[in-house]
Each structure stands twice: as structure tokens, then as C-alpha cells.
N, CA, C and O atoms as a Tinker XYZ file with bonds, in Angstrom:
   496  protein
     1  N      0.819000   -1.188000    0.000000    73     2
     2  CA     0.000000    0.000000    0.000000    64     1     3
     3  C      0.868000    1.260000    0.000000    63     2     4     5
     4  O      0.548000    2.222000   -0.698000    81     3
     5  N      1.960000    1.272000    0.769000    73     3     6
     6  CA     2.813000    2.447000    0.825000    64     5     7
     7  C      3.489000    2.734000   -0.504000    63     6     8     9
     8  O      3.800000    3.887000   -0.804000    81     7
     9  N      3.721000    1.701000   -1.303000    73     7    10
    10  CA     4.342000    1.919000   -2.602000    64     9    11
    11  C      3.412000    2.668000   -3.548000    63    10    12    13
    12  O      3.874000    3.324000   -4.481000    81    11
    13  N      2.110000    2.574000   -3.313000    73    11    14
    14  CA     1.155000    3.252000   -4.180000    64    13    15
    15  C      0.995000    4.724000   -3.835000    63    14    16    17
    16  O      0.540000    5.510000   -4.666000    81    15
    17  N      1.360000    5.098000   -2.634000    73    15    18
    18  CA     1.208000    6.485000   -2.210000    64    17    19
    19  C      2.424000    7.270000   -2.686000    63    18    20    21
    20  O      3.549000    7.024000   -2.251000    81    19
    21  N      2.183000    8.207000   -3.574000    73    19    22
    22  CA     3.303000    9.014000   -4.065000    64    21    23
    23  C      3.474000   10.229000   -3.158000    63    22    24    25
    24  O      2.500000   10.845000   -2.725000    81    23
    25  N      4.701000   10.547000   -2.890000    73    23    26
    26  CA     5.004000   11.688000   -2.047000    64    25    27
    27  C      5.332000   12.888000   -2.925000    63    26    28    29
    28  O      5.952000   12.755000   -3.980000    81    27
    29  N      4.912000   14.038000   -2.478000    73    27    30
    30  CA     5.193000   15.264000   -3.205000    64    29    31
    31  C      6.671000   15.600000   -3.061000    63    30    32    33
    32  O      7.298000   15.296000   -2.046000    81    31
    33  N      7.211000   16.228000   -4.090000    73    31    34
    34  CA     8.616000   16.626000   -4.030000    64    33    35
    35  C      8.797000   17.733000   -2.994000    63    34    36    37
    36  O      7.834000   18.357000   -2.548000    81    35
    37  N     10.041000   17.955000   -2.630000    73    35    38
    38  CA    10.352000   18.990000   -1.662000    64    37    39
    39  C      9.930000   20.365000   -2.184000    63    38    40    41
    40  O      9.451000   21.200000   -1.416000    81    39
    41  N     10.104000   20.600000   -3.472000    73    39    42
    42  CA     9.708000   21.882000   -4.056000    64    41    43
    43  C      8.203000   22.090000   -3.952000    63    42    44    45
    44  O      7.752000   23.201000   -3.675000    81    43
    45  N      7.426000   21.041000   -4.169000    73    43    46
    46  CA     5.968000   21.158000   -4.057000    64    45    47
    47  C      5.567000   21.435000   -2.612000    63    46    48    49
    48  O      4.634000   22.198000   -2.359000    81    47
    49  N      6.265000   20.821000   -1.672000    73    47    50
    50  CA     5.971000   21.088000   -0.258000    64    49    51
    51  C      6.292000   22.537000    0.093000    63    50    52    53
    52  O      5.555000   23.171000    0.848000    81    51
    53  N      7.384000   23.060000   -0.448000    73    51    54
    54  CA     7.709000   24.466000   -0.231000    64    53    55
    55  C      6.651000   25.373000   -0.849000    63    54    56    57
    56  O      6.326000   26.419000   -0.288000    81    55
    57  N      6.117000   24.983000   -1.989000    73    55    58
    58  CA     5.066000   25.777000   -2.621000    64    57    59
    59  C      3.815000   25.798000   -1.742000    63    58    60    61
    60  O      3.188000   26.845000   -1.585000    81    59
    61  N      3.451000   24.662000   -1.174000    73    59    62
    62  CA     2.291000   24.609000   -0.277000    64    61    63
    63  C      2.555000   25.454000    0.966000    63    62    64    65
    64  O      1.652000   26.139000    1.447000    81    63
    65  N      3.762000   25.415000    1.486000    73    63    66
    66  CA     4.129000   26.270000    2.605000    64    65    67
    67  C      3.964000   27.740000    2.226000    63    66    68    69
    68  O      3.483000   28.544000    3.024000    81    67
    69  N      4.362000   28.079000    1.015000    73    67    70
    70  CA     4.200000   29.447000    0.534000    64    69    71
    71  C      2.745000   29.857000    0.404000    63    70    72    73
    72  O      2.396000   31.004000    0.683000    81    71
    73  N      1.885000   28.924000   -0.021000    73    71    74
    74  CA     0.456000   29.219000   -0.145000    64    73    75
    75  C     -0.118000   29.616000    1.212000    63    74    76    77
    76  O     -0.801000   30.633000    1.332000    81    75
    77  N      0.160000   28.815000    2.223000    73    75    78
    78  CA    -0.379000   29.124000    3.548000    64    77    79
    79  C      0.298000   30.350000    4.160000    63    78    80    81
    80  O     -0.341000   31.108000    4.890000    81    79
    81  N      1.568000   30.547000    3.873000    73    79    82
    82  CA     2.264000   31.740000    4.383000    64    81    83
    83  C      1.674000   33.010000    3.781000    63    82    84    85
    84  O      1.497000   34.008000    4.479000    81    83
    85  N      1.372000   32.971000    2.491000    73    83    86
    86  CA     0.786000   34.142000    1.841000    64    85    87
    87  C     -0.607000   34.425000    2.389000    63    86    88    89
    88  O     -0.971000   35.584000    2.588000    81    87
    89  N     -1.383000   33.383000    2.631000    73    87    90
    90  CA    -2.705000   33.597000    3.232000    64    89    91
    91  C     -2.592000   34.240000    4.604000    63    90    92    93
    92  O     -3.315000   35.188000    4.913000    81    91
    93  N     -1.691000   33.729000    5.422000    73    91    94
    94  CA    -1.508000   34.287000    6.767000    64    93    95
    95  C     -1.017000   35.729000    6.685000    63    94    96    97
    96  O     -1.464000   36.587000    7.446000    81    95
    97  N     -0.096000   35.991000    5.758000    73    95    98
    98  CA     0.430000   37.347000    5.607000    64    97    99
    99  C     -0.668000   38.330000    5.203000    63    98   100   101
   100  O     -0.739000   39.435000    5.741000    81    99
   101  N     -1.525000   37.935000    4.257000    73    99   102
   102  CA    -2.573000   38.845000    3.806000    64   101   103
   103  C     -3.572000   39.135000    4.929000    63   102   104   105
   104  O     -4.050000   40.262000    5.060000    81   103
   105  N     -3.884000   38.127000    5.730000    73   103   106
   106  CA    -4.779000   38.350000    6.867000    64   105   107
   107  C     -4.127000   39.300000    7.872000    63   106   108   109
   108  O     -4.767000   40.231000    8.362000    81   107
   109  N     -2.866000   39.062000    8.172000    73   107   110
   110  CA    -2.160000   39.930000    9.125000    64   109   111
   111  C     -2.056000   41.357000    8.599000    63   110   112   113
   112  O     -2.258000   42.312000    9.348000    81   111
   113  N     -1.744000   41.502000    7.326000    73   111   114
   114  CA    -1.579000   42.826000    6.729000    64   113   115
   115  C     -2.882000   43.612000    6.797000    63   114   116   117
   116  O     -2.896000   44.755000    7.253000    81   115
   117  N     -3.971000   43.006000    6.346000    73   115   118
   118  CA    -5.219000   43.753000    6.219000    64   117   119
   119  C     -6.058000   43.771000    7.491000    63   118   120   121
   120  O     -7.056000   44.487000    7.563000    81   119
   121  N     -5.665000   42.998000    8.488000    73   119   122
   122  CA    -6.422000   43.010000    9.734000    64   121   123
   123  C     -5.714000   43.830000   10.808000    63   122   124   125
   124  O     -6.355000   44.607000   11.516000    81   123
   125  N     -4.389000   43.663000   10.935000    73   123   126
   126  CA    -3.684000   44.318000   12.036000    64   125   127
   127  C     -2.673000   45.358000   11.583000    63   126   128   129
   128  O     -2.628000   46.450000   12.150000    81   127
   129  N     -1.875000   45.058000   10.595000    73   127   130
   130  CA    -0.755000   45.946000   10.260000    64   129   131
   131  C     -1.182000   47.234000    9.569000    63   130   132   133
   132  O     -0.719000   48.316000    9.930000    81   131
   133  N     -2.059000   47.125000    8.583000    73   131   134
   134  CA    -2.505000   48.300000    7.844000    64   133   135
   135  C     -3.902000   48.054000    7.284000    63   134   136   137
   136  O     -4.053000   47.762000    6.097000    81   135
   137  N     -4.918000   48.169000    8.126000    73   135   138
   138  CA    -6.280000   47.912000    7.653000    64   137   139
   139  C     -6.719000   48.926000    6.603000    63   138   140   141
   140  O     -6.225000   50.052000    6.557000    81   139
   141  N     -7.637000   48.511000    5.781000    73   139   142
   142  CA    -8.172000   49.374000    4.734000    64   141   143
   143  C     -8.933000   50.542000    5.354000    63   142   144   145
   144  O     -9.635000   50.383000    6.352000    81   143
   145  N     -8.782000   51.703000    4.753000    73   143   146
   146  CA    -9.505000   52.877000    5.226000    64   145   147
   147  C    -10.841000   53.020000    4.516000    63   146   148   149
   148  O    -11.684000   53.816000    4.930000    81   147
   149  N    -11.039000   52.254000    3.450000    73   147   150
   150  CA   -12.255000   52.370000    2.647000    64   149   151
   151  C    -13.249000   51.262000    2.985000    63   150   152   153
   152  O    -14.437000   51.528000    3.165000    81   151
   153  N    -12.771000   50.033000    3.070000    73   151   154
   154  CA   -13.633000   48.883000    3.304000    64   153   155
   155  C    -13.506000   48.398000    4.744000    63   154   156   157
   156  O    -12.477000   48.618000    5.383000    81   155
   157  N    -14.547000   47.735000    5.262000    73   155   158
   158  CA   -14.392000   47.089000    6.572000    64   157   159
   159  C    -13.305000   46.014000    6.513000    63   158   160   161
   160  O    -13.024000   45.455000    5.453000    81   159
   161  N    -12.701000   45.737000    7.668000    73   159   162
   162  CA   -11.598000   44.769000    7.723000    64   161   163
   163  C    -11.998000   43.418000    7.152000    63   162   164   165
   164  O    -11.235000   42.810000    6.401000    81   163
   165  N    -13.176000   42.950000    7.501000    73   163   166
   166  CA   -13.598000   41.618000    7.058000    64   165   167
   167  C    -13.772000   41.557000    5.552000    63   166   168   169
   168  O    -13.420000   40.552000    4.934000    81   167
   169  N    -14.303000   42.602000    4.953000    73   167   170
   170  CA   -14.497000   42.617000    3.493000    64   169   171
   171  C    -13.158000   42.682000    2.783000    63   170   172   173
   172  O    -12.913000   41.932000    1.839000    81   171
   173  N    -12.293000   43.575000    3.235000    73   171   174
   174  CA   -10.976000   43.716000    2.601000    64   173   175
   175  C    -10.166000   42.424000    2.723000    63   174   176   177
   176  O     -9.522000   41.994000    1.765000    81   175
   177  N    -10.204000   41.816000    3.893000    73   175   178
   178  CA    -9.469000   40.568000    4.097000    64   177   179
   179  C    -10.062000   39.438000    3.267000    63   178   180   181
   180  O     -9.328000   38.650000    2.670000    81   179
   181  N    -11.373000   39.359000    3.228000    73   179   182
   182  CA   -12.031000   38.324000    2.423000    64   181   183
   183  C    -11.700000   38.444000    0.949000    63   182   184   185
   184  O    -11.449000   37.440000    0.283000    81   183
   185  N    -11.698000   39.663000    0.434000    73   183   186
   186  CA   -11.343000   39.866000   -0.975000    64   185   187
   187  C     -9.873000   39.540000   -1.231000    63   186   188   189
   188  O     -9.516000   39.051000   -2.303000    81   187
   189  N     -9.027000   39.814000   -0.241000    73   187   190
   190  CA    -7.594000   39.580000   -0.416000    64   189   191
   191  C     -7.233000   38.109000   -0.396000    63   190   192   193
   192  O     -6.314000   37.694000   -1.103000    81   191
   193  N     -7.931000   37.312000    0.393000    73   191   194
   194  CA    -7.573000   35.896000    0.490000    64   193   195
   195  C     -8.367000   35.022000   -0.478000    63   194   196   197
   196  O     -8.037000   33.849000   -0.653000    81   195
   197  N     -9.396000   35.563000   -1.105000    73   195   198
   198  CA   -10.256000   34.764000   -1.990000    64   197   199
   199  C     -9.503000   34.065000   -3.130000    63   198   200   201
   200  O     -9.791000   32.897000   -3.394000    81   199
   201  N     -8.559000   34.712000   -3.815000    73   199   202
   202  CA    -7.895000   34.002000   -4.914000    64   201   203
   203  C     -7.075000   32.783000   -4.479000    63   202   204   205
   204  O     -6.923000   31.838000   -5.253000    81   203
   205  N     -6.546000   32.793000   -3.252000    73   203   206
   206  CA    -5.697000   31.706000   -2.807000    64   205   207
   207  C     -6.456000   30.619000   -2.049000    63   206   208   209
   208  O     -5.903000   29.547000   -1.801000    81   207
   209  N     -7.704000   30.873000   -1.678000    73   207   210
   210  CA    -8.465000   29.890000   -0.909000    64   209   211
   211  C     -8.661000   28.555000   -1.630000    63   210   212   213
   212  O     -8.528000   27.513000   -0.988000    81   211
   213  N     -8.970000   28.533000   -2.933000    73   211   214
   214  CA    -9.098000   27.220000   -3.582000    64   213   215
   215  C     -7.814000   26.393000   -3.507000    63   214   216   217
   216  O     -7.864000   25.185000   -3.274000    81   215
   217  N     -6.679000   27.037000   -3.702000    73   215   218
   218  CA    -5.406000   26.315000   -3.619000    64   217   219
   219  C     -5.164000   25.801000   -2.207000    63   218   220   221
   220  O     -4.675000   24.686000   -2.028000    81   219
   221  N     -5.500000   26.601000   -1.208000    73   219   222
   222  CA    -5.314000   26.169000    0.179000    64   221   223
   223  C     -6.223000   24.986000    0.511000    63   222   224   225
   224  O     -5.801000   24.044000    1.182000    81   223
   225  N     -7.466000   25.037000    0.040000    73   223   226
   226  CA    -8.375000   23.916000    0.286000    64   225   227
   227  C     -7.900000   22.655000   -0.432000    63   226   228   229
   228  O     -7.960000   21.562000    0.130000    81   227
   229  N     -7.432000   22.801000   -1.660000    73   227   230
   230  CA    -6.897000   21.654000   -2.382000    64   229   231
   231  C     -5.679000   21.082000   -1.659000    63   230   232   233
   232  O     -5.500000   19.865000   -1.604000    81   231
   233  N     -4.844000   21.959000   -1.106000    73   231   234
   234  CA    -3.668000   21.492000   -0.366000    64   233   235
   235  C     -4.072000   20.759000    0.910000    63   234   236   237
   236  O     -3.446000   19.769000    1.290000    81   235
   237  N     -5.118000   21.248000    1.564000    73   235   238
   238  CA    -5.585000   20.555000    2.771000    64   237   239
   239  C     -6.077000   19.144000    2.462000    63   238   240   241
   240  O     -5.928000   18.231000    3.274000    81   239
   241  N     -6.665000   18.978000    1.274000    73   239   242
   242  CA    -7.131000   17.659000    0.859000    64   241   243
   243  C     -6.070000   16.882000    0.085000    63   242   244   245
   244  O     -6.350000   15.830000   -0.490000    81   243
   245  N     -4.847000   17.416000    0.078000    73   243   246
   246  CA    -3.680000   16.763000   -0.541000    64   245   247
   247  C     -3.884000   16.450000   -2.015000    63   246   248   249
   248  O     -3.529000   15.374000   -2.496000    81   247
   249  N     -4.458000   17.406000   -2.716000    73   247   250
   250  CA    -4.657000   17.254000   -4.149000    64   249   251
   251  C     -3.426000   17.787000   -4.874000    63   250   252   253
   252  O     -2.928000   18.853000   -4.511000    81   251
   253  N     -2.919000   17.085000   -5.885000    73   251   254
   254  CA    -1.732000   17.547000   -6.598000    64   253   255
   255  C     -1.939000   18.861000   -7.352000    63   254   256   257
   256  O     -0.971000   19.568000   -7.634000    81   255
   257  N     -3.174000   19.190000   -7.677000    73   255   258
   258  CA    -3.428000   20.421000   -8.430000    64   257   259
   259  C     -3.348000   21.672000   -7.558000    63   258   260   261
   260  O     -3.460000   22.784000   -8.074000    81   259
   261  N     -3.161000   21.515000   -6.266000    73   259   262
   262  CA    -3.096000   22.675000   -5.365000    64   261   263
   263  C     -1.952000   23.603000   -5.741000    63   262   264   265
   264  O     -2.107000   24.824000   -5.713000    81   263
   265  N     -0.822000   23.043000   -6.089000    73   263   266
   266  CA     0.341000   23.869000   -6.422000    64   265   267
   267  C      0.102000   24.625000   -7.732000    63   266   268   269
   268  O      0.512000   25.778000   -7.865000    81   267
   269  N     -0.549000   23.989000   -8.685000    73   267   270
   270  CA    -0.864000   24.655000   -9.944000    64   269   271
   271  C     -1.761000   25.864000   -9.697000    63   270   272   273
   272  O     -1.469000   26.967000  -10.159000    81   271
   273  N     -2.859000   25.649000   -8.963000    73   271   274
   274  CA    -3.792000   26.743000   -8.711000    64   273   275
   275  C     -3.179000   27.793000   -7.794000    63   274   276   277
   276  O     -3.502000   28.975000   -7.904000    81   275
   277  N     -2.310000   27.377000   -6.903000    73   275   278
   278  CA    -1.597000   28.338000   -6.076000    64   277   279
   279  C     -0.678000   29.229000   -6.907000    63   278   280   281
   280  O     -0.554000   30.426000   -6.646000    81   279
   281  N     -0.038000   28.632000   -7.909000    73   279   282
   282  CA     0.817000   29.414000   -8.801000    64   281   283
   283  C      0.028000   30.409000   -9.633000    63   282   284   285
   284  O      0.476000   31.534000   -9.854000    81   283
   285  N     -1.151000   29.994000  -10.098000    73   283   286
   286  CA    -2.008000   30.915000  -10.857000    64   285   287
   287  C     -2.437000   32.077000   -9.965000    63   286   288   289
   288  O     -2.371000   33.235000  -10.378000    81   287
   289  N     -2.873000   31.773000   -8.749000    73   287   290
   290  CA    -3.285000   32.826000   -7.814000    64   289   291
   291  C     -2.098000   33.710000   -7.428000    63   290   292   293
   292  O     -2.257000   34.914000   -7.227000    81   291
   293  N     -0.920000   33.116000   -7.326000    73   291   294
   294  CA     0.268000   33.892000   -6.954000    64   293   295
   295  C      0.591000   34.957000   -7.999000    63   294   296   297
   296  O      1.156000   35.999000   -7.668000    81   295
   297  N      0.240000   34.702000   -9.243000    73   295   298
   298  CA     0.433000   35.728000  -10.275000    64   297   299
   299  C     -0.427000   36.961000   -9.992000    63   298   300   301
   300  O      0.008000   38.090000  -10.217000    81   299
   301  N     -1.643000   36.740000   -9.499000    73   299   302
   302  CA    -2.497000   37.873000   -9.113000    64   301   303
   303  C     -1.901000   38.638000   -7.937000    63   302   304   305
   304  O     -1.909000   39.869000   -7.918000    81   303
   305  N     -1.386000   37.904000   -6.962000    73   303   306
   306  CA    -0.772000   38.559000   -5.802000    64   305   307
   307  C      0.505000   39.304000   -6.208000    63   306   308   309
   308  O      0.817000   40.355000   -5.648000    81   307
   309  N      1.228000   38.768000   -7.163000    73   307   310
   310  CA     2.415000   39.451000   -7.684000    64   309   311
   311  C      2.017000   40.804000   -8.274000    63   310   312   313
   312  O      2.637000   41.826000   -7.981000    81   311
   313  N      0.973000   40.798000   -9.110000    73   311   314
   314  CA     0.498000   42.050000   -9.711000    64   313   315
   315  C      0.009000   43.026000   -8.651000    63   314   316   317
   316  O      0.269000   44.226000   -8.744000    81   315
   317  N     -0.697000   42.522000   -7.647000    73   315   318
   318  CA    -1.177000   43.377000   -6.568000    64   317   319
   319  C     -0.006000   44.000000   -5.813000    63   318   320   321
   320  O     -0.041000   45.186000   -5.487000    81   319
   321  N      1.017000   43.220000   -5.537000    73   319   322
   322  CA     2.167000   43.738000   -4.803000    64   321   323
   323  C      2.890000   44.817000   -5.594000    63   322   324   325
   324  O      3.275000   45.843000   -5.032000    81   323
   325  N      3.078000   44.601000   -6.883000    73   323   326
   326  CA     3.724000   45.614000   -7.725000    64   325   327
   327  C      2.907000   46.898000   -7.739000    63   326   328   329
   328  O      3.459000   47.994000   -7.650000    81   327
   329  N      1.590000   46.758000   -7.851000    73   327   330
   330  CA     0.710000   47.930000   -7.855000    64   329   331
   331  C      0.794000   48.678000   -6.533000    63   330   332   333
   332  O      0.877000   49.906000   -6.518000    81   331
   333  N      0.773000   47.950000   -5.428000    73   331   334
   334  CA     0.874000   48.595000   -4.115000    64   333   335
   335  C      2.232000   49.278000   -3.929000    63   334   336   337
   336  O      2.306000   50.383000   -3.390000    81   335
   337  N      3.287000   48.628000   -4.369000    73   335   338
   338  CA     4.610000   49.252000   -4.259000    64   337   339
   339  C      4.691000   50.536000   -5.073000    63   338   340   341
   340  O      5.338000   51.500000   -4.664000    81   339
   341  N      4.041000   50.542000   -6.207000    73   339   342
   342  CA     4.109000   51.692000   -7.104000    64   341   343
   343  C      3.224000   52.842000   -6.623000    63   342   344   345
   344  O      3.620000   54.005000   -6.701000    81   343
   345  N      2.030000   52.522000   -6.127000    73   343   346
   346  CA     1.071000   53.572000   -5.817000    64   345   347
   347  C      1.103000   54.045000   -4.366000    63   346   348   349
   348  O      0.757000   55.193000   -4.086000    81   347
   349  N      1.511000   53.180000   -3.442000    73   347   350
   350  CA     1.554000   53.560000   -2.024000    64   349   351
   351  C      2.956000   53.250000   -1.494000    63   350   352   353
   352  O      3.143000   52.275000   -0.767000    81   351
   353  N      3.934000   54.074000   -1.855000    73   351   354
   354  CA     5.314000   53.756000   -1.456000    64   353   355
   355  C      5.568000   53.864000    0.048000    63   354   356   357
   356  O      6.584000   53.364000    0.531000    81   355
   357  N      4.671000   54.504000    0.797000    73   355   358
   358  CA     4.881000   54.630000    2.246000    64   357   359
   359  C      4.790000   53.293000    2.962000    63   358   360   361
   360  O      5.399000   53.117000    4.017000    81   359
   361  N      4.048000   52.354000    2.411000    73   359   362
   362  CA     3.875000   51.049000    3.050000    64   361   363
   363  C      4.685000   49.977000    2.341000    63   362   364   365
   364  O      4.236000   48.835000    2.246000    81   363
   365  N      5.847000   50.310000    1.850000    73   363   366
   366  CA     6.620000   49.405000    0.999000    64   365   367
   367  C      6.982000   48.063000    1.626000    63   366   368   369
   368  O      7.079000   47.091000    0.877000    81   367
   369  N      7.190000   47.923000    2.944000    73   367   370
   370  CA     7.568000   46.588000    3.439000    64   369   371
   371  C      6.468000   45.541000    3.275000    63   370   372   373
   372  O      6.757000   44.371000    3.026000    81   371
   373  N      5.217000   45.955000    3.414000    73   371   374
   374  CA     4.124000   44.973000    3.345000    64   373   375
   375  C      3.924000   44.404000    1.941000    63   374   376   377
   376  O      3.839000   43.184000    1.794000    81   375
   377  N      3.845000   45.243000    0.904000    73   375   378
   378  CA     3.746000   44.629000   -0.427000    64   377   379
   379  C      5.027000   43.909000   -0.856000    63   378   380   381
   380  O      4.981000   43.008000   -1.693000    81   379
   381  N      6.159000   44.302000   -0.291000    73   379   382
   382  CA     7.395000   43.606000   -0.619000    64   381   383
   383  C      7.348000   42.166000   -0.109000    63   382   384   385
   384  O      7.802000   41.252000   -0.796000    81   383
   385  N      6.809000   41.962000    1.076000    73   383   386
   386  CA     6.652000   40.596000    1.602000    64   385   387
   387  C      5.691000   39.814000    0.714000    63   386   388   389
   388  O      5.940000   38.648000    0.405000    81   387
   389  N      4.595000   40.447000    0.303000    73   387   390
   390  CA     3.647000   39.788000   -0.597000    64   389   391
   391  C      4.318000   39.420000   -1.914000    63   390   392   393
   392  O      4.094000   38.330000   -2.442000    81   391
   393  N      5.129000   40.311000   -2.440000    73   391   394
   394  CA     5.846000   40.056000   -3.689000    64   393   395
   395  C      6.790000   38.865000   -3.541000    63   394   396   397
   396  O      6.831000   37.994000   -4.410000    81   395
   397  N      7.539000   38.826000   -2.456000    73   395   398
   398  CA     8.490000   37.731000   -2.249000    64   397   399
   399  C      7.781000   36.398000   -2.036000    63   398   400   401
   400  O      8.233000   35.370000   -2.540000    81   399
   401  N      6.684000   36.404000   -1.300000    73   399   402
   402  CA     5.935000   35.163000   -1.093000    64   401   403
   403  C      5.306000   34.658000   -2.393000    63   402   404   405
   404  O      5.277000   33.454000   -2.647000    81   403
   405  N      4.806000   35.580000   -3.210000    73   403   406
   406  CA     4.217000   35.138000   -4.482000    64   405   407
   407  C      5.301000   34.570000   -5.404000    63   406   408   409
   408  O      5.069000   33.574000   -6.088000    81   407
   409  N      6.465000   35.187000   -5.426000    73   407   410
   410  CA     7.562000   34.635000   -6.223000    64   409   411
   411  C      8.009000   33.278000   -5.680000    63   410   412   413
   412  O      8.355000   32.381000   -6.449000    81   411
   413  N      8.000000   33.133000   -4.360000    73   411   414
   414  CA     8.333000   31.860000   -3.724000    64   413   415
   415  C      7.412000   30.762000   -4.243000    63   414   416   417
   416  O      7.877000   29.690000   -4.632000    81   415
   417  N      6.103000   31.029000   -4.249000    73   415   418
   418  CA     5.128000   30.035000   -4.703000    64   417   419
   419  C      5.340000   29.709000   -6.173000    63   418   420   421
   420  O      5.310000   28.542000   -6.563000    81   419
   421  N      5.551000   30.722000   -6.982000    73   419   422
   422  CA     5.703000   30.511000   -8.428000    64   421   423
   423  C      6.950000   29.673000   -8.715000    63   422   424   425
   424  O      6.882000   28.705000   -9.472000    81   423
   425  N      8.076000   30.034000   -8.123000    73   423   426
   426  CA     9.308000   29.294000   -8.416000    64   425   427
   427  C      9.324000   27.911000   -7.773000    63   426   428   429
   428  O      9.796000   26.954000   -8.386000    81   427
   429  N      8.817000   27.792000   -6.548000    73   427   430
   430  CA     8.796000   26.478000   -5.909000    64   429   431
   431  C      7.851000   25.534000   -6.642000    63   430   432   433
   432  O      8.150000   24.351000   -6.803000    81   431
   433  N      6.721000   26.054000   -7.082000    73   431   434
   434  CA     5.767000   25.219000   -7.802000    64   433   435
   435  C      6.263000   24.759000   -9.158000    63   434   436   437
   436  O      5.849000   23.713000   -9.659000    81   435
   437  N      7.146000   25.538000   -9.748000    73   435   438
   438  CA     7.663000   25.205000  -11.077000    64   437   439
   439  C      9.076000   24.650000  -11.051000    63   438   440   441
   440  O      9.635000   24.359000  -12.109000    81   439
   441  N      9.666000   24.496000   -9.882000    73   439   442
   442  CA    11.064000   24.106000   -9.797000    64   441   443
   443  C     11.343000   22.747000  -10.423000    63   442   444   445
   444  O     12.349000   22.580000  -11.111000    81   443
   445  N     10.467000   21.775000  -10.194000    73   443   446
   446  CA    10.718000   20.443000  -10.748000    64   445   447
   447  C     10.790000   20.483000  -12.273000    63   446   448   449
   448  O     11.654000   19.843000  -12.873000    81   447
   449  N      9.895000   21.225000  -12.892000    73   447   450
   450  CA     9.923000   21.356000  -14.350000    64   449   451
   451  C     11.116000   22.152000  -14.833000    63   450   452   453
   452  O     11.732000   21.801000  -15.839000    81   451
   453  N     11.450000   23.228000  -14.121000    73   451   454
   454  CA    12.630000   24.014000  -14.494000    64   453   455
   455  C     13.905000   23.193000  -14.372000    63   454   456   457
   456  O     14.788000   23.256000  -15.227000    81   455
   457  N     13.984000   22.423000  -13.293000    73   455   458
   458  CA    15.171000   21.587000  -13.084000    64   457   459
   459  C     15.294000   20.551000  -14.194000    63   458   460   461
   460  O     16.389000   20.313000  -14.705000    81   459
   461  N     14.189000   19.941000  -14.565000    73   459   462
   462  CA    14.227000   18.943000  -15.627000    64   461   463
   463  C     14.603000   19.571000  -16.963000    63   462   464   465
   464  O     15.306000   18.955000  -17.763000    81   463
   465  N     14.142000   20.785000  -17.205000    73   463   466
   466  CA    14.426000   21.456000  -18.476000    64   465   467
   467  C     15.857000   21.990000  -18.532000    63   466   468   469
   468  O     16.542000   21.846000  -19.545000    81   467
   469  N     16.302000   22.607000  -17.436000    73   467   470
   470  CA    17.612000   23.252000  -17.444000    64   469   471
   471  C     18.772000   22.281000  -17.226000    63   470   472   473
   472  O     19.847000   22.448000  -17.801000    81   471
   473  N     18.551000   21.287000  -16.410000    73   471   474
   474  CA    19.642000   20.386000  -16.043000    64   473   475
   475  C     19.425000   18.975000  -16.532000    63   474   476   477
   476  O     19.824000   18.017000  -15.872000    81   475
   477  N     18.791000   18.837000  -17.695000    73   475   478
   478  CA    18.501000   17.491000  -18.164000    64   477   479
   479  C     19.785000   16.789000  -18.584000    63   478   480   481
   480  O     20.707000   17.380000  -19.146000    81   479
   481  N     19.792000   15.528000  -18.285000    73   479   482
   482  CA    20.946000   14.697000  -18.638000    64   481   483
   483  C     20.629000   13.965000  -19.929000    63   482   484   485
   484  O     19.480000   13.629000  -20.213000    81   483
   485  N     21.606000   13.744000  -20.649000    73   483   486
   486  CA    21.398000   12.999000  -21.892000    64   485   487
   487  C     22.377000   13.439000  -22.947000    63   486   488   489
   488  O     23.138000   14.390000  -22.769000    81   487
   489  N     22.338000   12.745000  -24.015000    73   487   490
   490  CA    23.257000   13.062000  -25.110000    64   489   491
   491  C     22.468000   13.673000  -26.259000    63   490   492   493
   492  O     21.990000   12.965000  -27.146000    81   491
   493  N     22.339000   14.994000  -26.234000    73   491   494
   494  CA    21.627000   15.683000  -27.295000    64   493   495
   495  C     22.555000   16.150000  -28.368000    63   494   496
   496  O     22.113000   16.755000  -29.345000    81   495
């Protein structure tokens, strides 16, 4: 039975760690560190974590597609972080953390494919 259970690679585990870290960071950012001045805390936080929730739920159920959907959502968070860095430079540390976490998810989720493509062995 144990031979049938495939284990996720270390890179995929790091990507899942990044998914949950980004969710926790967004909740902390919009609830305690710098709450929205326009929207209530719960609405702003709910909108901020909504793109990553499907990936987190898939990861909780140990579905292999969690990393894929986390990477897609991380692209949205990457764009959000760049926009925040550009438009609200006074709060630069918070979007910088979001930017780094989104890049973490993207690269960790794609590392196995990048490694196979860049470091492939063989006689070409």
C-alpha cells in the first residue's frame, strides 16, 4: 500500500508552505498591520484571500493540483504587490513581503519542471 502512495517533491511542499504563508500574511496585513480605510476589515481581508483559498483547500485535501492553482493565484498577488509598491510607497515593506511570497510560490511550484528542463541529462 505504501508503494502506491506518491510523495510530493520537496519543491511542491515548499510551494504549499508558501500558499499558507501568503494567506496568513494577507490576513495579518489587512487586519492588524494596515487595515483598509475604505472597506471594513472583514471585506478587505475576504477579498484579499479569496484568490488563494481554492489552492489552500486543495492542499488541505492533498490534491496535486493545489500547487498549480496556487501558482495561478500567486500571479495575481504578484500584480497586486507591484501595484501597491508603485502607488503607495509609504507602506513598501508589506507589499514587498507579498511580492516575495508570491515569487516563492511561483518558483517552488515550477522548480521540478525548471530543473528537468535546465539540467537534463542525456546526449543531445
